[in-house]
Coordinates of C-alpha atoms and ligand atoms in Angstrom, one line a residue:
X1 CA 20.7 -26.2 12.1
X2 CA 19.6 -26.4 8.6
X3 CA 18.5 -29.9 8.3
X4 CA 16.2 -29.2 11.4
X5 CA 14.7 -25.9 9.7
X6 CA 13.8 -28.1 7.0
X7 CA 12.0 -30.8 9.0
X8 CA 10.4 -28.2 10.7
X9 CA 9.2 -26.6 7.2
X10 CA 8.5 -29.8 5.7
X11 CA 6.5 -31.8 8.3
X12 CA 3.7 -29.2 9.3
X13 CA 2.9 -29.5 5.3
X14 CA 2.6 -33.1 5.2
X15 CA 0.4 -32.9 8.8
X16 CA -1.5 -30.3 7.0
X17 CA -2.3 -32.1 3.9
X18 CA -2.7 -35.5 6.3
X19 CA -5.1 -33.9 8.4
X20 CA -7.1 -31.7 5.6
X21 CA -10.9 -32.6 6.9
X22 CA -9.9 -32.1 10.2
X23 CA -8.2 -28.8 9.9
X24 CA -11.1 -27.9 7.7
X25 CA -13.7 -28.6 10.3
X26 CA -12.6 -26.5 13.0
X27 CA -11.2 -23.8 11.3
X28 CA -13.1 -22.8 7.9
X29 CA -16.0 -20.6 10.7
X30 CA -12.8 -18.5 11.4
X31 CA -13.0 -14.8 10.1
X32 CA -9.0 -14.5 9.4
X33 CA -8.0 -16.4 6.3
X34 CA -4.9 -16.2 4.0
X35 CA -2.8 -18.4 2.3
X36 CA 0.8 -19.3 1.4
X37 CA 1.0 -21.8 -1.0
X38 CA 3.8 -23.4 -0.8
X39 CA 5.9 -20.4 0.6
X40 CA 6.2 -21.6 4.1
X41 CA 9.2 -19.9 4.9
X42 CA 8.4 -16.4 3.8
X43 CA 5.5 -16.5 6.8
X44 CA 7.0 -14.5 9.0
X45 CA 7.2 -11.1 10.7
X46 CA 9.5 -10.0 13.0
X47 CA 9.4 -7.0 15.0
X48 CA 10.6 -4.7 12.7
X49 CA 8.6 -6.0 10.1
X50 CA 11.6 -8.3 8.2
X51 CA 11.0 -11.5 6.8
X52 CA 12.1 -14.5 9.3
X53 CA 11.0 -17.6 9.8
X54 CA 10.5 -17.1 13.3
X55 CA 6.7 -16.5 13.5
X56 CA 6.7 -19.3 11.2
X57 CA 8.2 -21.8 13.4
X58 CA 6.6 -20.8 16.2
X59 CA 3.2 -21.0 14.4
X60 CA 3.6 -24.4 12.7
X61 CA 5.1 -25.2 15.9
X62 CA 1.5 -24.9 17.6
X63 CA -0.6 -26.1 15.1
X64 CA 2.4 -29.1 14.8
X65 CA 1.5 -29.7 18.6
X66 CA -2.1 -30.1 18.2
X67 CA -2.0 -32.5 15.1
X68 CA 0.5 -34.9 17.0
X69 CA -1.7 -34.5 20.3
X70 CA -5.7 -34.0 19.7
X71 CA -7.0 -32.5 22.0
X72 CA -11.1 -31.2 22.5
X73 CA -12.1 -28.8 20.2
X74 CA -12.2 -26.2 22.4
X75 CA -9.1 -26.1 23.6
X76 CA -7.7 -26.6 20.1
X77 CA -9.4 -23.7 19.2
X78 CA -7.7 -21.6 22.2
X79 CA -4.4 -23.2 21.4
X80 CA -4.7 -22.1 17.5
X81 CA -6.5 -18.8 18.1
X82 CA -7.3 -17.3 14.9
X83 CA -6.1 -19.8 12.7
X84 CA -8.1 -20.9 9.4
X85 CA -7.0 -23.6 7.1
X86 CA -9.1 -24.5 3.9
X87 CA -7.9 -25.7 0.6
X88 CA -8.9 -24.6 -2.8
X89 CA -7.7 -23.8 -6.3
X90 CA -5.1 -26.6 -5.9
X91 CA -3.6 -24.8 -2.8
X92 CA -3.4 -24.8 0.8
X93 CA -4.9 -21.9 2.6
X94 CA -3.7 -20.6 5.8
X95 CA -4.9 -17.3 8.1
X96 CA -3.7 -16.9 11.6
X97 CA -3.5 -13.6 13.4
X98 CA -0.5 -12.6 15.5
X99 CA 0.2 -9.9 18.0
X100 CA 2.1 -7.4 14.8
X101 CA 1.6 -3.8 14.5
X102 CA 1.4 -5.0 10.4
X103 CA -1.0 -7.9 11.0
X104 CA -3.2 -6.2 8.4
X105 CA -0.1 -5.4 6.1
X106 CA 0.9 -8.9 5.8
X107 CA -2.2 -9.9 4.8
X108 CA -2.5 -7.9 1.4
X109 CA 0.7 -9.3 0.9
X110 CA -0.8 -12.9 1.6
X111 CA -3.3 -11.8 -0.8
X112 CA -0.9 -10.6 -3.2
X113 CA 0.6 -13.7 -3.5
X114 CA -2.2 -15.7 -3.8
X115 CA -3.6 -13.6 -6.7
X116 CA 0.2 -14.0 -8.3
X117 CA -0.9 -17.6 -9.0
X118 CA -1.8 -17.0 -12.5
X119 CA -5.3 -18.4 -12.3
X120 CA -7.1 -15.4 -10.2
X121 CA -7.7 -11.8 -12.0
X122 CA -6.3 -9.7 -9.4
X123 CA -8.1 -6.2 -8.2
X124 CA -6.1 -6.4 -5.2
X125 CA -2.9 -5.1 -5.9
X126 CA -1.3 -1.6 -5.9
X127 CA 0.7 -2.3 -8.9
X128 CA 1.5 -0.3 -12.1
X129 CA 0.9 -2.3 -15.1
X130 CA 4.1 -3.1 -16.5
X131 CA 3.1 -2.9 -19.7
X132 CA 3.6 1.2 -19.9
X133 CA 7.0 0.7 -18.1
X134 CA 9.5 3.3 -20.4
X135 CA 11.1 0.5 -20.9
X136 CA 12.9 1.6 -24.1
X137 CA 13.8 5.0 -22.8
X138 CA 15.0 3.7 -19.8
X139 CA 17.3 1.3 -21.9
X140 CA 18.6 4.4 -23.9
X141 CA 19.1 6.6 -20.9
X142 CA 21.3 3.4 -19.6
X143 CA 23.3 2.7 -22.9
X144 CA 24.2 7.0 -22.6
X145 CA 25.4 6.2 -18.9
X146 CA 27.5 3.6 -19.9
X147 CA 29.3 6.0 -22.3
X148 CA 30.1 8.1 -20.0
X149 CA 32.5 6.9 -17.1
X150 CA 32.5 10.2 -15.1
X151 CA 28.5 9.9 -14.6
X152 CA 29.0 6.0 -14.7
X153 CA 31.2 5.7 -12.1
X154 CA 29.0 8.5 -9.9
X155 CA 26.1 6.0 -10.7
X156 CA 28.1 3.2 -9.1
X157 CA 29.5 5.1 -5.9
X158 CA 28.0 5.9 -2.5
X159 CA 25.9 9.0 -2.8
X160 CA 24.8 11.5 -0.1
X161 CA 21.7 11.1 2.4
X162 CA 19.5 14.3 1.0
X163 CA 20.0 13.0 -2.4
X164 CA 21.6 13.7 -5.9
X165 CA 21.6 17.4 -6.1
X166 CA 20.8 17.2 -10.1
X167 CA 17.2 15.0 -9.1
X168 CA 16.2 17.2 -5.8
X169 CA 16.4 20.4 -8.8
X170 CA 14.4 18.5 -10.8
X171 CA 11.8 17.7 -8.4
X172 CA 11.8 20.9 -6.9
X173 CA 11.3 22.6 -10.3
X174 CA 8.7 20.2 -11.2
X175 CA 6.7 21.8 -8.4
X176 CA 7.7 25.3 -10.0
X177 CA 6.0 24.8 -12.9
X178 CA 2.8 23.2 -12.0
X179 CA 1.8 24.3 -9.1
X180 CA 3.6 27.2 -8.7
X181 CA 5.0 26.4 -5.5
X182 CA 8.6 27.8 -5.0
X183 CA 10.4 25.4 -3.5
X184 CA 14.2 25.1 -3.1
X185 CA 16.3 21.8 -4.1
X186 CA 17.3 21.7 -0.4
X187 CA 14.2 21.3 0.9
X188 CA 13.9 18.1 -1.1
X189 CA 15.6 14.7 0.3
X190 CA 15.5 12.1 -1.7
X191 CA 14.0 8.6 -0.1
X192 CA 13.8 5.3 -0.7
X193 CA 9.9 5.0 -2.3
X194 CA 7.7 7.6 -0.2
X195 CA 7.1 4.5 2.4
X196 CA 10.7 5.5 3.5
X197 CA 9.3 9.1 3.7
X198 CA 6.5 8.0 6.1
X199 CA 8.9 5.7 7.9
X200 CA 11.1 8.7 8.5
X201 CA 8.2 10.5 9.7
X202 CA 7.0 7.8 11.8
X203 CA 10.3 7.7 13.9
X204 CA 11.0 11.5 14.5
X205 CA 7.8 12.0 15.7
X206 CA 7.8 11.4 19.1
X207 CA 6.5 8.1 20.4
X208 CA 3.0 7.8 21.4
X209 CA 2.3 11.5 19.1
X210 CA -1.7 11.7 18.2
X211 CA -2.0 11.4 14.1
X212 CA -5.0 12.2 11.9
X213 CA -5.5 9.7 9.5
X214 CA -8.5 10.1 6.6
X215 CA -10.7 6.8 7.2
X216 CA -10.4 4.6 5.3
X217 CA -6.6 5.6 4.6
X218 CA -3.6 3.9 3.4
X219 CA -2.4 0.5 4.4
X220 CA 0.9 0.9 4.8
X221 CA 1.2 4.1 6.7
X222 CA -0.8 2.8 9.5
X223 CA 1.9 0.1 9.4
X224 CA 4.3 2.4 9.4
X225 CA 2.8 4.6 12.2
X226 CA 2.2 1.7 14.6
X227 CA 5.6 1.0 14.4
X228 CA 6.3 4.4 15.9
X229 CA 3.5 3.8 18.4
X230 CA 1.5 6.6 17.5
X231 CA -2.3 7.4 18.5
X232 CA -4.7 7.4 15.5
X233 CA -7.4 9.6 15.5
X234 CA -9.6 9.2 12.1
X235 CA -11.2 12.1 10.0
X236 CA -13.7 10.7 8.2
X237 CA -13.3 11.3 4.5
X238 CA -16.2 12.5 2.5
X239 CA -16.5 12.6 -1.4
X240 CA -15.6 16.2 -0.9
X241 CA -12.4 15.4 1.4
X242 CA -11.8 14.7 4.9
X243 CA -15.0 16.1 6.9
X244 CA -13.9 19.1 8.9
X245 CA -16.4 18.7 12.0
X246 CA -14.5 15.2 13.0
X247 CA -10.8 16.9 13.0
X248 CA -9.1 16.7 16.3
X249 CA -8.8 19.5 18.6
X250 CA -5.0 18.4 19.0
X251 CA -2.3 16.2 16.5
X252 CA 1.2 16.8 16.1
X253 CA 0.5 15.6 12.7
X254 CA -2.5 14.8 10.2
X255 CA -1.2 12.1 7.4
X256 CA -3.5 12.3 4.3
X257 CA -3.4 11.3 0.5
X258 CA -5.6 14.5 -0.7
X259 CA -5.5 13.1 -4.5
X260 CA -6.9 9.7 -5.7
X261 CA -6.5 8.2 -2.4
X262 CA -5.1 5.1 -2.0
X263 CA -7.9 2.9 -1.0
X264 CA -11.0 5.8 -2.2
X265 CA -9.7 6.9 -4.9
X266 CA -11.2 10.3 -3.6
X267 CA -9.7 13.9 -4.4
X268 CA -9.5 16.9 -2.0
X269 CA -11.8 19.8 -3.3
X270 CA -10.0 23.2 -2.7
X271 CA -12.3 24.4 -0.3
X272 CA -11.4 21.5 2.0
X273 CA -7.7 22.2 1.3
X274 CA -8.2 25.1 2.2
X275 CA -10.5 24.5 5.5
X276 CA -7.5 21.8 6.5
X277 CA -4.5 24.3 5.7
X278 CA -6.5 26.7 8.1
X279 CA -7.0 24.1 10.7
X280 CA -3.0 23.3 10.6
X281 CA -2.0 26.3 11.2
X282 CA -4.2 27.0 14.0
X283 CA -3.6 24.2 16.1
X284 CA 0.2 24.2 14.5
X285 CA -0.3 20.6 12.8
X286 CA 1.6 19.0 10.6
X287 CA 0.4 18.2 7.4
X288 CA 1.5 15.2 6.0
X289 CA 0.3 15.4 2.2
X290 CA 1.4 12.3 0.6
X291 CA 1.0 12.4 -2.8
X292 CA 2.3 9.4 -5.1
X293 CA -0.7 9.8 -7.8
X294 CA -1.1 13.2 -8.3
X295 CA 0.1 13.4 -11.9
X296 CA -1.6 10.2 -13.1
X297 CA -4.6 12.4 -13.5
X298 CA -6.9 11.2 -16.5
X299 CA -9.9 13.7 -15.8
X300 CA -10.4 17.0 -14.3
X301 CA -7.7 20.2 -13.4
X302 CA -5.1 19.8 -11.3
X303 CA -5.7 20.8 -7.4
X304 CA -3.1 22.8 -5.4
X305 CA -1.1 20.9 -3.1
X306 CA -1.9 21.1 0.1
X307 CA 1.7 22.4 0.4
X308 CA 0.3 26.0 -1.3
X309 CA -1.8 26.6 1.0
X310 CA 0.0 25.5 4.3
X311 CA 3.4 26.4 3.0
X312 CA 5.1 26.3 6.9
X313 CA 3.1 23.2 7.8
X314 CA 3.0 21.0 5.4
X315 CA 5.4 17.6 4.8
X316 CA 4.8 17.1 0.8
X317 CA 5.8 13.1 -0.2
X318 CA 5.9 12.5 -3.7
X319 CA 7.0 9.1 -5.8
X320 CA 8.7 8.3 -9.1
X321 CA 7.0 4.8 -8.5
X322 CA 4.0 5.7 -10.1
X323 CA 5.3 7.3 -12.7
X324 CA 8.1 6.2 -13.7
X325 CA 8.0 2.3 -11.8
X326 CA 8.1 1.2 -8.6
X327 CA 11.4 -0.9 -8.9
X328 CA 13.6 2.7 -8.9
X329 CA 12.5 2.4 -5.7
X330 CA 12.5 6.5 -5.8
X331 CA 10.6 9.0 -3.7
X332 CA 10.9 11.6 -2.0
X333 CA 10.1 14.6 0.7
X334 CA 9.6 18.4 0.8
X335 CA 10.3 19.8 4.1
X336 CA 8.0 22.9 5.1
X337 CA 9.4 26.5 4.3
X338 CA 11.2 27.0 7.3
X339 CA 11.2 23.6 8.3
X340 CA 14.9 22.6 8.4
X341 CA 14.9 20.9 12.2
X342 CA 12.3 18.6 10.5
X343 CA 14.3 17.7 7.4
X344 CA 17.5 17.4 9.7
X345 CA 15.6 15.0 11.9
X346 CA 14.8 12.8 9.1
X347 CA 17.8 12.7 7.4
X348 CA 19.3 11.7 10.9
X349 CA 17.0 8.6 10.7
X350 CA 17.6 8.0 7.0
X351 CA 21.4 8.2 7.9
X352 CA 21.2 5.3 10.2
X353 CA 18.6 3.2 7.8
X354 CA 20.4 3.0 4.7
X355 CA 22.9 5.9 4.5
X356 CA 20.8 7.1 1.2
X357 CA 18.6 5.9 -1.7
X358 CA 20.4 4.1 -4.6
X359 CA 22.7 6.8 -6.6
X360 CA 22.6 4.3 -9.8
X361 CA 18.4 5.0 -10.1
X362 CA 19.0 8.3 -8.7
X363 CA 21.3 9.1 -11.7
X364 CA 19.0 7.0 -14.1
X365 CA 16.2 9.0 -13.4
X366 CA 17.2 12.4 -13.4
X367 CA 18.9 11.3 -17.1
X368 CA 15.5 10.3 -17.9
X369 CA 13.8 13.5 -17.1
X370 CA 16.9 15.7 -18.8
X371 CA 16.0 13.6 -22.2
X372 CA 12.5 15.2 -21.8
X373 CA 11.3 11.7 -21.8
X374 CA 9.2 11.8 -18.3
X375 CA 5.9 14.1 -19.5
X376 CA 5.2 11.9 -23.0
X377 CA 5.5 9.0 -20.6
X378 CA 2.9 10.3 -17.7
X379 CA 0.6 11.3 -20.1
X380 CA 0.4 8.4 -21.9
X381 CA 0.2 6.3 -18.7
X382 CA -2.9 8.8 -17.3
X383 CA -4.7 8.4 -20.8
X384 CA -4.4 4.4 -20.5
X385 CA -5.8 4.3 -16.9
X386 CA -7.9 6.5 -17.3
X387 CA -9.5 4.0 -20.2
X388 CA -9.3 1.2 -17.6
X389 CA -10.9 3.4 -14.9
X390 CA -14.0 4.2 -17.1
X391 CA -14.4 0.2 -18.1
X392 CA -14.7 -1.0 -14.5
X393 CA -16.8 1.7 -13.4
X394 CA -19.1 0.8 -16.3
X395 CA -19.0 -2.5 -16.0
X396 CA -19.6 -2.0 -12.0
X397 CA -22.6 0.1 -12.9
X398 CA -23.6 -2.9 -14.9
X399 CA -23.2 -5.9 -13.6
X400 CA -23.5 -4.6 -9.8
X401 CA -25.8 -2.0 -9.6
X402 CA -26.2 -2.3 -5.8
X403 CA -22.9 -1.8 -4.9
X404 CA -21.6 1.7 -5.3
X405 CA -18.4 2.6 -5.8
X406 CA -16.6 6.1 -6.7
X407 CA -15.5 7.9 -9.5
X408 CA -11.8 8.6 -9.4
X409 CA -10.4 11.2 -11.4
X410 CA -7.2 9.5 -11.3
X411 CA -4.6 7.2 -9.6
X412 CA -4.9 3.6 -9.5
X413 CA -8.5 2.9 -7.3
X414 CA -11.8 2.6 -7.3
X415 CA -13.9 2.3 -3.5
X416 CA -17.1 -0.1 -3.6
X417 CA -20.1 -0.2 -1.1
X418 CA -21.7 -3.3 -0.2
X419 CA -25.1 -2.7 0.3
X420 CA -26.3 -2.7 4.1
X421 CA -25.9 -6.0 5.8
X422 CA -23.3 -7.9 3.0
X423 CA -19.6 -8.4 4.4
X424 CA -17.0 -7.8 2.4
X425 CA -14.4 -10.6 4.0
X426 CA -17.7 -13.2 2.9
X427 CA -17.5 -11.7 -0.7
X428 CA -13.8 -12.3 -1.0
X429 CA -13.9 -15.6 0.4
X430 CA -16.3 -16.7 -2.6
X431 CA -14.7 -14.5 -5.1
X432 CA -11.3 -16.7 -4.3
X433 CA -13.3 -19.4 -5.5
X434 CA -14.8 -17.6 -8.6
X435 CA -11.3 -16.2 -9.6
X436 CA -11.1 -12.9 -8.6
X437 CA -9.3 -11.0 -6.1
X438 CA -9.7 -8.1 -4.1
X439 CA -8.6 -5.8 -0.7
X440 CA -11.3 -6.5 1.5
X441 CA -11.5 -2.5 3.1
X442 CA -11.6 -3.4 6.5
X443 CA -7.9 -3.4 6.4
X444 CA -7.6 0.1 5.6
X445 CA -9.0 1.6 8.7
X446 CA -7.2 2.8 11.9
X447 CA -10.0 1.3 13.7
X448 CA -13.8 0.3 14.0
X449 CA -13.5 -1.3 10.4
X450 CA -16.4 -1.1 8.1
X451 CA -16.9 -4.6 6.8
X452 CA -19.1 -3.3 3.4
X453 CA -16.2 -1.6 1.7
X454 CA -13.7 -2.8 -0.9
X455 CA -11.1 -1.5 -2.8
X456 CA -10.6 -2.5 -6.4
X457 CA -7.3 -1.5 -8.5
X458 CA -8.2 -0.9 -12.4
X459 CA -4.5 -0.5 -13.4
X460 CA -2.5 -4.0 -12.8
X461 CA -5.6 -6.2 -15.4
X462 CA -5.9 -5.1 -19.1
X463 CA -9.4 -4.5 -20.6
X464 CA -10.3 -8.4 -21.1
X465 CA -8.9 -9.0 -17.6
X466 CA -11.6 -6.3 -16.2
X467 CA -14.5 -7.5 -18.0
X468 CA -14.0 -11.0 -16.7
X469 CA -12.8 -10.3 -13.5
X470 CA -16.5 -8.0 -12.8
X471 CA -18.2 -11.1 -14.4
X472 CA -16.6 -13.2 -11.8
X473 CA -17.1 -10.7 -8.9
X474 CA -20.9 -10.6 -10.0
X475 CA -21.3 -14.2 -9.8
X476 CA -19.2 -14.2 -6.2
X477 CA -22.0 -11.3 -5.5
X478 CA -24.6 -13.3 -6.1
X479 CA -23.6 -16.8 -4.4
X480 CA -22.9 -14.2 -1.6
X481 CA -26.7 -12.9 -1.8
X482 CA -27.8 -16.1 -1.2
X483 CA -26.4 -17.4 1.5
Ligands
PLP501 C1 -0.6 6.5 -0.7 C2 0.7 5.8 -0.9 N1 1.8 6.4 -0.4 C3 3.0 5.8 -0.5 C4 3.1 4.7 -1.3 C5 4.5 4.1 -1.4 O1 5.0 4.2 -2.6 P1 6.6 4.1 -3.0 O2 7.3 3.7 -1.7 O3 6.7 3.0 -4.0 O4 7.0 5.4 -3.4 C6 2.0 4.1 -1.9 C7 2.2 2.8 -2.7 O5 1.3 2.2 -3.2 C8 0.8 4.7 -1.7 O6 -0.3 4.2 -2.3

């Protein structure tokens, strides 16, 4: 069984690389590019969105079919549908598109990998940089645990679903304190990042439910939302917030990032907050305020959450990931006052998923935050990206005056604007060959995508890493113009 996985694995590659020119010729004009280096066997999707190499096979098995039996180009094409092939930077590019909910997801991870190469300055991710990971305070919170076996051995045994009780008071009296929001420890259950959050959601709400999404919104709740086969009805988001006029008459829920939205970068004034609230609570909505950025804030005051102003309605997500780091793998919800069917119905769903979120980072965590180490450790990470933040935008203003962008007062994005007629999937194309990566936007819409938009990270480069990768973008820019 194995020896014929390999072959499988192994031949298409060599056909590949046999058959280059070909390949080359028929499929470079396709839109959908991607590439996998040398990763063949972390291709593929299955239904539920787990790595297999299913899709794989089955793709190579197509494409393995044509190389061995030409056939006109036209059928070829019909045969391979959506595949492009094209080599550069010393590696094999491949894009096909398959019939997945997360088509769009997989590809930013496709990208992701691709920028992981070492040679390309990468925009496109969604990562902290690692450099401000508390790394010694975490190492001192973990030498305390391990001298003490009571809270050591807790650490190391199954926990419950909502949470550990000590981390759901700390979150809720986080809340408390800055936003004056009186929230109780058990209406917090703890999750496994805030995707789990939105996963959770995504299955108790009734299949086929309608959901507001801001467009452009983030990636990997639509993912998650498809999954549950929900309808999608986009609000478009102004600079001010979602635009009020384009809200649904009916949703069970409205999903929305309402500070330094992942992809915008865009912050909810309070009027819209408020104007949103109102609109929840008269068609009896639920708000879904995700919210994994809020405190890496480098400029401005701190908004109320949508949760203050729609205290019944409102699903609040939050995140150590961006905080603290991603690998905890530590988020969490805040059901709506009154809203214990909901926060049943999810831990129900967590239950069955993965009986609860790992007690070990649980307990690491809330040590961290009883050590007072948490608030030295946000600020310093807001001040840092904030830096970051102003450079690109700078440099954007610069080197690529055309293209606008906007002018996050925190998080981890900025949002660029082509200028009318430029498409952004061309642009990333040639900036792959100048060095530089990038989300083309397009992904980050529920439908109708608008091919001008981009969506730049400022936090996973350092400062010599932003001014080279602009440089680079501005060349792609210009090859681009002049095509
Ligand atoms: C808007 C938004 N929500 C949720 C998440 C998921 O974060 P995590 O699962 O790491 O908490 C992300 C991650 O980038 C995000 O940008």
């Amino acid at each position: 069984m194995r020896s014929k996985k390999l072959r499988w694995e192994k031949e298409p590659q060599r056909l590949f690389e046999a058959n280059l020119e070909e390949l080359l010729d028929i499929f470079l004009a396709s839109e959908f590019c991607t590439s996998f280096g040398a990763r063949i066997d972390t291709l593929g999707r299955e239904k539920m969105a787990r790595r297999c190499s299913w899709e794989t096979y089955h793709c190579f098995k197509r494409i393995l079919h044509f190389l061995q039996n030409p056939e006109p180009r036209e059928l070829a094409k019909s045969t391979l549908r959506d595949v492009a092939v094209w080599y550069s930077c010393g590696m094999l590019h491949v894009w096909w598109q398959d019939d997945l909910p997360q088509r769009e997801g997989s590809l930013v991870r496709r990208i992701l990998s691709l920028a992981a190469g070492g040679e390309i300055i990468s925009f496109a991710g969604g990562l902290p940089n690692a450099k401000h990971f508390p790394v010694q305070e975490v190492g001192e919170v973990l030498a305390a645990i391990s001298q003490e076996p009571p809270l050591m051995r807790l650490a190391l045994q199954y926990g419950e679903t909502d949470g550990y009780y000590p981390l759901r008071e700390i979150i809720a009296e986080s809340y408390a304190r800055k936003d004056n929001l009186p929230i109780k420890p058990e209406q917090v259950g703890i999750t496994t990042g805030s995707q789990q959050a939105i996963d959770l959601l995504s299955r108790v709400l009734p299949r086929g439910s309608v959901v507001a999404v801001e467009r452009p919104t983030y990636l990997a709740a639509l993912s998650a939302l498809r999954l549950g086969e929900h309808d999608f009805v986009e609000v478009v988001l102004e600079e001010e917030g979602p635009e009020v006029g384009s809200l649904p008459e009916r949703a069970a829920a409205f999903y929305a990032v309402p500070n330094f939205q992942n992809p915008s970068g865009i912050t909810w004034s309070n009027a819209r907050r408020e104007a949103i609230a109102r609109w929840a609570h008269e068609r009896g909505a639920l708000l879904v305020e995700d919210d994994p950025y809020g405190e890496i804030r480098f400029r401005g005051d701190r908004q109320r959450p949508l949760a203050a102003f729609a205290p019944k309605h409102t699903l609040l997500l939050g995140s150590f990931s961006k905080i603290l780091a991603p690998g905890m793998r530590v988020g969490w919800f805040v059901a709506p006052e009154g809203g214990g069917r909901l926060f049943e119905e999810m831990r129900f769903v967590k239950e069955s998923a993965d009986l609860h979120t790992s007690t070990f980072a649980q307990v690491v965590i809330a040590e961290y935050y009883r050590r007072g180490f948490a608030q030295a450790h946000i600020e310093a990470v807001a001040r840092a990206y904030g830096k970051r933040a102003a450079l690109m935008r700078e440099l954007f203003h610069e080197l690529l005056p055309e293209v606008r962008t906007t002018d996050p007062e925190g998080g981890m994005f900025l949002w660029a604007v082509l200028p009318e007629g430029m498409d952004a999937r061309e642009l990333f194309t040639i900036a792959l060959e100048e060095g530089v990566a990038f989300v083309p936007g397009d992904v980050f819409y529920a439908s109708a995508p608008e091919r001008r938009t981009l969506r730049i990270n400022f936090t996973a480069e350092d400062e010599g890493g932003i001014e080279e990768g602009v440089r680079r973008l501005a060349r792609a820019y210009a090859r681009c113009l002049r095509r």
